[in-house]
Short mmCIF file of C-alpha atoms in Angstrom, two decimals:
data_model
loop_
_atom_site.label_atom_id
_atom_site.label_comp_id
_atom_site.label_asym_id
_atom_site.label_seq_id
_atom_site.Cartn_x
_atom_site.Cartn_y
_atom_site.Cartn_z
CA UNK A 147 21.31 0.63 7.59
CA UNK A 148 19.72 2.61 10.48
CA UNK A 149 22.48 5.22 10.31
CA UNK A 150 21.94 5.61 6.55
CA UNK A 151 18.17 6.03 7.05
CA UNK A 152 18.78 8.51 9.84
CA UNK A 153 21.16 10.50 7.66
CA UNK A 154 18.70 10.55 4.78
CA UNK A 155 15.92 11.65 7.13
CA UNK A 156 18.05 14.48 8.48
CA UNK A 157 18.96 15.64 4.97
CA UNK A 158 15.29 15.52 3.94
CA UNK A 159 14.30 17.43 7.08
CA UNK A 160 16.69 20.25 6.20
CA UNK A 161 15.88 20.34 2.48
CA UNK A 162 12.14 19.64 2.64
CA UNK A 163 10.81 19.99 6.18
CA UNK A 164 7.16 19.79 5.14
CA UNK A 165 7.70 16.37 3.52
CA UNK A 166 9.09 14.95 6.77
CA UNK A 167 6.29 16.55 8.78
CA UNK A 168 3.74 15.01 6.41
CA UNK A 169 5.33 11.54 6.71
CA UNK A 170 5.38 11.82 10.50
CA UNK A 171 1.74 12.88 10.44
CA UNK A 172 0.84 9.75 8.47
CA UNK A 173 2.86 7.42 10.68
CA UNK A 174 1.69 8.88 13.99
CA UNK A 175 -2.04 9.10 13.32
CA UNK A 176 -4.59 7.54 15.66
CA UNK A 177 -6.33 4.22 14.96
CA UNK A 178 -9.09 5.52 12.63
CA UNK A 179 -6.91 8.04 10.85
CA UNK A 180 -4.66 7.40 7.88
CA UNK A 181 -2.42 4.31 7.98
CA UNK A 182 0.16 2.81 5.65
CA UNK A 183 -0.55 -0.91 5.37
CA UNK A 184 1.25 -3.85 3.74
CA UNK A 185 -1.27 -6.21 2.11
CA UNK A 186 -0.25 -9.69 0.99
CA UNK A 187 -2.07 -10.89 -2.12
CA UNK A 188 -1.61 -14.60 -1.35
CA UNK A 189 -5.40 -14.84 -1.12
CA UNK A 190 -6.06 -12.67 -4.18
CA UNK A 191 -9.42 -13.63 -5.63
CA UNK A 192 -8.92 -15.60 -8.85
CA UNK A 193 -11.10 -13.15 -10.78
CA UNK A 194 -8.59 -10.37 -9.97
CA UNK A 195 -5.40 -12.24 -10.97
CA UNK A 196 -3.77 -10.47 -13.90
CA UNK A 197 -6.11 -7.49 -13.60
CA UNK A 198 -4.61 -4.01 -13.65
CA UNK A 199 -4.95 -1.43 -10.92
CA UNK A 200 -7.05 0.72 -13.24
CA UNK A 201 -9.41 -2.18 -13.98
CA UNK A 202 -9.93 -2.75 -10.25
CA UNK A 203 -10.67 0.95 -9.66
CA UNK A 204 -9.33 0.57 -6.12
CA UNK A 205 -9.42 4.27 -5.24
CA UNK A 206 -13.11 4.57 -6.09
CA UNK A 207 -14.22 1.22 -4.65
CA UNK A 208 -12.34 1.37 -1.34
CA UNK A 209 -11.00 4.89 -0.94
CA UNK A 210 -7.47 3.53 -0.40
CA UNK A 211 -4.47 4.56 -2.49
CA UNK A 212 -1.88 2.06 -3.72
CA UNK A 213 1.44 3.83 -3.26
CA UNK A 214 3.74 0.87 -3.83
CA UNK A 215 4.11 -2.83 -4.54
CA UNK A 216 6.62 -5.58 -3.87
CA UNK A 217 6.98 -8.20 -6.60
CA UNK A 218 7.91 -11.89 -6.38
CA UNK A 219 11.50 -11.07 -7.38
CA UNK A 220 11.69 -8.70 -4.36
CA UNK A 221 11.70 -5.61 -6.59
CA UNK A 222 9.63 -2.63 -5.52
CA UNK A 223 7.35 -0.47 -7.62
CA UNK A 224 6.89 2.99 -6.19
CA UNK A 225 3.67 4.69 -7.28
CA UNK A 226 2.79 1.88 -9.71
CA UNK A 227 1.26 2.91 -13.02
CA UNK A 228 -2.46 2.17 -13.51
CA UNK A 229 -1.66 -0.62 -16.00
CA UNK A 230 0.28 -2.61 -13.34
CA UNK A 231 -1.27 -6.06 -12.94
CA UNK A 232 -1.75 -8.04 -9.74
CA UNK A 233 -0.43 -11.49 -8.88
CA UNK A 234 -0.88 -13.62 -5.73
CA UNK A 235 2.88 -13.30 -5.13
CA UNK A 236 2.63 -9.50 -4.85
CA UNK A 237 2.32 -7.28 -1.82
CA UNK A 238 0.58 -3.92 -1.93
CA UNK A 239 1.43 -0.86 0.12
CA UNK A 240 -1.81 1.02 0.61
CA UNK A 241 -2.55 4.35 2.25
CA UNK A 242 -5.97 5.00 3.73
CA UNK A 243 -8.09 4.83 6.85
CA UNK A 244 -8.43 1.47 8.58
CA UNK A 245 -11.95 1.23 7.15
CA UNK A 246 -10.69 1.88 3.62
CA UNK A 247 -7.90 -0.69 4.00
CA UNK A 248 -10.40 -3.29 5.30
CA UNK A 249 -12.68 -2.54 2.34
CA UNK A 250 -9.76 -3.00 -0.06
CA UNK A 251 -8.76 -6.32 1.51
CA UNK A 252 -12.35 -7.58 1.55
CA UNK A 253 -12.82 -6.61 -2.09
CA UNK A 254 -9.74 -8.20 -3.65
CA UNK A 255 -9.11 -11.26 -1.49
CA UNK A 256 -10.97 -14.47 -0.79
CA UNK A 257 -11.84 -15.30 2.78
CA UNK A 258 -10.89 -18.57 4.39
CA UNK A 259 -14.24 -20.21 5.05
CA UNK A 260 -12.68 -23.26 6.65
CA UNK A 261 -12.80 -23.67 10.42
#
């Protein structure tokens, strides 16, 4: 698998060098810059279950962008359509600053108030 990823990266670097530079920029940013974060929805607030991305207006409420999802069946959605609904078994892949990611998590999940 690593050799396949390395080969794909090299091919992308030759064909589209700016894409690879952009990805490296995202991945190598400092703590308060842009990060790509995996967010488990196990603690998805009940009021958001079954709601679509467009209904949640995530970009406007948190500033983060949802660029992918992993479903219960282990399938991935890349750049999910606005009508995609959320389930506690999903994982989101969000792009944003750490502050934006925190805001997203705080908005859509319930906190554990137990000690």
